[in-house]
Short mmCIF file of C-alpha atoms in Angstrom, two decimals:
data_model
loop_
_atom_site.label_atom_id
_atom_site.label_comp_id
_atom_site.label_asym_id
_atom_site.label_seq_id
_atom_site.Cartn_x
_atom_site.Cartn_y
_atom_site.Cartn_z
CA MET A 1 22.78 -1.20 76.28
CA ALA A 2 24.18 1.31 73.78
CA ALA A 3 27.49 0.57 72.09
CA THR A 4 30.59 1.75 73.98
CA ALA A 5 34.31 1.01 73.85
CA ALA A 6 33.53 -1.65 76.45
CA PHE A 7 30.53 -3.48 74.93
CA PRO A 8 28.84 -3.82 71.54
CA GLU A 9 25.34 -2.47 70.99
CA GLY A 10 22.66 -4.90 72.09
CA THR A 11 24.61 -6.22 75.09
CA LYS A 12 22.34 -7.13 77.99
CA MET A 13 23.56 -6.65 81.55
CA SER A 14 22.26 -7.47 85.02
CA THR A 15 23.87 -7.15 88.46
CA MET A 16 23.41 -8.51 91.92
CA SER A 17 25.38 -8.44 95.18
CA SER A 18 25.99 -11.44 97.42
CA GLY A 19 28.78 -13.00 99.42
CA GLY A 20 30.72 -9.72 99.56
CA ARG A 21 30.83 -9.45 95.77
CA ARG A 22 29.03 -7.49 93.08
CA LYS A 23 28.28 -9.92 90.26
CA VAL A 24 27.66 -8.66 86.74
CA HIS A 25 26.27 -10.89 84.02
CA TYR A 26 26.51 -9.90 80.34
CA THR A 27 24.88 -11.51 77.33
CA PHE A 28 26.32 -10.32 74.03
CA PRO A 29 24.55 -10.13 70.66
CA ASP A 30 26.19 -13.42 69.55
CA GLU A 31 24.66 -15.06 72.66
CA SER A 32 28.02 -15.55 74.32
CA GLU A 33 28.13 -14.65 78.02
CA MET A 34 30.49 -13.05 80.51
CA VAL A 35 30.32 -12.93 84.28
CA GLU A 36 32.48 -10.56 86.32
CA GLU A 37 32.71 -10.46 90.11
CA PHE A 38 34.01 -7.41 92.01
CA ASP A 39 34.93 -7.08 95.64
CA LEU A 40 32.34 -4.84 97.30
CA GLN A 41 34.92 -3.17 99.53
CA THR A 42 37.68 -2.45 97.02
CA ASP A 43 35.81 -2.77 93.66
CA GLY A 44 38.71 -4.95 92.53
CA LEU A 45 38.01 -7.50 89.80
CA VAL A 46 38.09 -10.96 91.40
CA VAL A 47 36.66 -13.17 88.64
CA ARG A 48 35.97 -12.89 84.92
CA LYS A 49 34.68 -15.91 83.05
CA ARG A 50 33.22 -16.34 79.59
CA ARG A 51 31.32 -19.00 77.66
CA ALA A 52 29.92 -19.30 74.16
CA LYS A 53 27.35 -21.52 72.48
CA THR A 54 28.57 -24.91 71.28
CA MET A 55 28.30 -26.06 67.65
CA LEU A 56 25.01 -27.76 68.59
CA GLY A 57 23.63 -24.62 70.25
CA GLY A 58 24.09 -25.72 73.85
CA GLN A 59 25.94 -23.92 76.62
CA GLY A 60 29.70 -24.22 76.47
CA ASP A 61 31.98 -24.51 79.48
CA TRP A 62 33.08 -21.45 81.40
CA THR A 63 36.58 -20.23 80.59
CA TYR A 64 38.27 -18.16 83.33
CA GLU A 65 40.22 -15.11 82.23
CA VAL A 66 40.65 -13.69 85.75
CA GLY A 67 40.60 -15.65 88.98
CA GLU A 68 39.98 -19.38 89.19
CA PRO A 69 37.06 -21.76 89.73
CA ALA A 70 35.96 -22.43 93.27
CA ALA A 71 37.04 -25.79 94.67
CA ARG A 72 34.43 -28.51 94.07
CA VAL A 73 33.13 -30.70 96.89
CA THR A 74 32.51 -34.40 96.30
CA ILE A 75 29.60 -36.45 97.64
CA GLU A 76 31.86 -37.46 100.53
CA ASN A 77 32.45 -33.74 101.28
CA ASP A 78 36.06 -33.96 100.16
CA THR A 79 37.37 -30.83 98.45
CA LEU A 80 38.74 -31.29 94.94
CA ARG A 81 41.68 -29.05 94.11
CA VAL A 82 44.50 -29.05 91.58
CA SER A 83 47.56 -30.81 92.95
CA SER A 84 49.49 -28.36 95.08
CA ALA A 85 52.72 -29.62 93.52
CA ASN A 86 51.83 -28.59 89.96
CA PRO A 87 52.48 -25.09 88.57
CA GLN A 88 49.25 -23.07 88.70
CA LEU A 89 48.62 -20.00 86.53
CA VAL A 90 46.10 -17.45 87.78
CA ARG A 91 45.42 -13.95 86.47
CA ASN A 92 44.65 -11.29 89.09
CA ASP A 93 44.28 -7.78 87.71
CA ARG A 94 45.46 -4.55 89.30
CA PRO A 95 44.06 -1.08 88.46
CA HIS A 96 46.90 -0.22 86.06
CA THR A 97 48.39 -3.61 85.16
CA PHE A 98 47.41 -7.10 84.06
CA GLU A 99 48.95 -9.56 86.49
CA TRP A 100 49.61 -13.30 86.22
CA ARG A 101 50.97 -15.43 89.02
CA ILE A 102 52.39 -18.88 88.35
CA ARG A 103 52.68 -20.70 91.67
CA ASN A 104 54.86 -23.72 92.43
CA LEU A 105 57.86 -22.71 90.33
CA PRO A 106 60.75 -23.21 92.77
CA TYR A 107 63.67 -22.67 90.39
CA PRO A 108 66.12 -19.76 90.70
CA LYS A 109 65.17 -16.52 88.93
CA SER A 110 67.96 -17.01 86.37
CA THR A 111 66.14 -20.13 85.13
CA TYR A 112 63.22 -18.19 83.65
CA SER A 113 62.73 -16.47 80.32
CA VAL A 114 59.65 -14.24 79.93
CA GLN A 115 59.31 -12.70 76.47
CA LEU A 116 56.69 -11.03 74.32
CA GLU A 117 56.16 -12.82 70.99
CA GLN A 118 54.69 -10.38 68.48
CA GLU A 119 53.65 -12.91 65.84
CA SER A 120 51.37 -14.84 68.18
CA ARG A 121 50.60 -11.80 70.39
CA GLN A 122 51.45 -13.83 73.48
CA ILE A 123 53.71 -13.77 76.51
CA VAL A 124 55.95 -16.83 76.37
CA VAL A 125 57.38 -18.32 79.56
CA ARG A 126 60.23 -20.83 79.40
CA THR A 127 62.67 -22.38 81.84
CA ALA A 128 66.28 -23.17 80.96
CA ASN A 129 65.87 -26.63 82.48
CA LYS A 130 62.85 -27.27 80.21
CA LYS A 131 60.63 -28.06 83.20
CA TYR A 132 57.99 -25.44 82.34
CA TYR A 133 56.63 -23.80 79.19
CA LYS A 134 53.57 -21.58 78.89
CA ARG A 135 51.95 -19.20 76.40
CA ILE A 136 49.77 -16.43 77.84
CA SER A 137 47.32 -14.41 75.80
CA ILE A 138 46.12 -10.95 76.84
CA GLU A 139 42.49 -11.24 75.81
CA ASP A 140 41.65 -7.60 76.65
CA MET A 141 44.34 -6.36 74.24
CA ASP A 142 43.24 -8.78 71.52
CA ARG A 143 39.58 -7.73 71.75
CA MET A 144 40.54 -4.09 71.29
CA ARG A 145 43.20 -4.95 68.69
CA LEU A 146 45.85 -2.98 70.51
CA PRO A 147 49.57 -3.40 69.79
CA LEU A 148 51.74 -5.11 72.39
CA GLU A 149 54.72 -3.18 73.73
CA GLU A 150 57.90 -4.77 75.09
CA ALA A 151 58.35 -1.89 77.53
CA ALA A 152 55.01 -2.69 79.19
CA LEU A 153 56.12 -6.19 80.24
CA SER A 154 57.94 -6.91 83.50
CA TRP A 155 58.34 -9.86 85.82
CA SER A 156 59.77 -11.01 89.12
CA HIS A 157 60.18 -14.24 91.08
CA GLU A 158 59.68 -14.75 94.80
CA ASN A 159 58.43 -17.46 97.14
CA ALA A 160 58.30 -20.05 94.33
CA THR A 161 55.95 -17.77 92.36
CA LEU A 162 56.63 -16.16 88.99
CA ILE A 163 54.85 -12.79 88.82
CA ILE A 164 54.26 -11.29 85.37
CA LEU A 165 52.96 -7.74 84.88
CA TYR A 166 51.82 -5.95 81.74
CA LYS A 167 51.04 -2.25 82.02
CA LYS A 168 47.56 -1.39 80.78
CA PRO A 169 47.50 1.19 77.96
CA SER A 170 45.20 4.20 78.11
CA PRO A 171 42.44 2.68 75.89
CA ILE A 172 42.10 -0.29 78.28
CA ILE A 173 41.89 1.97 81.32
CA GLN A 174 39.26 4.10 79.58
CA ARG A 175 37.26 0.99 78.64
CA GLU A 176 37.33 -0.18 82.25
CA ARG A 177 36.14 3.22 83.45
CA GLU A 178 33.18 3.07 81.07
CA ALA A 179 32.36 -0.46 82.19
CA LYS A 180 32.53 0.60 85.84
CA THR A 181 30.12 3.49 85.22
CA ALA A 182 27.70 1.17 83.41
CA ARG A 183 27.66 -1.47 86.12
CA LEU A 184 27.37 1.00 89.01
CA ASN A 185 24.39 2.67 87.33
CA ALA A 186 22.66 -0.61 86.51
CA PRO A 187 19.73 -1.64 88.76
CA GLU A 188 20.39 -4.71 90.90
CA GLU A 189 18.47 -7.95 90.56
CA PRO A 190 17.23 -9.70 93.72
CA VAL A 191 19.49 -12.47 95.00
CA SER A 192 18.46 -15.80 93.49
CA THR A 193 17.14 -18.44 95.85
CA SER A 194 18.19 -21.24 93.52
CA GLY A 195 21.83 -21.09 94.52
CA ASP A 196 22.90 -20.14 91.01
CA PRO A 197 25.84 -17.76 91.48
CA ASP A 198 25.40 -16.15 88.05
CA CYS A 199 22.83 -13.38 87.84
CA LYS A 200 20.62 -13.45 84.76
CA GLN A 201 18.57 -10.94 82.80
CA GLN A 202 14.81 -10.93 83.32
#
């Protein structure tokens, strides 16, 4: 793949469709990987996860930037999920904004402080009652080394959920358009029979 604003030169990409999603697997020149999953009906980004090689050269764990891991099933067929009582942060992107939802935060709206910290390049969430504290990075902005703007940040609170929005700047939207063109023009791999949900390059 030629270098673009979206990917460095030498990036390998493969795609496949299954389970109502178009899955795109990238391997970058440094051997790190990224998998993105898009809804086939809306083309909305549902999952983005990344992993890099460990110090010993093995495969690292997947880190989710968008979406969340599927619930795991135990040998007894019980479903393992994060406690429903704990605050849960999930990023779900929109076409023109980055969106984070923090569920299970039942406090009044006046309790929350959501601010942009320029030194760390993070969104900082605090509660006046000191029950919750979180730092949120915007990896897309960091990768493109774009400045963070206070005016782009907004938030609301409803149904025990804190909703944080950051308006995407034009370079991000352009990058996403280029990435969309690349993945839609890429040939699809056959669906794997091994049950591995991540498509791989041949």
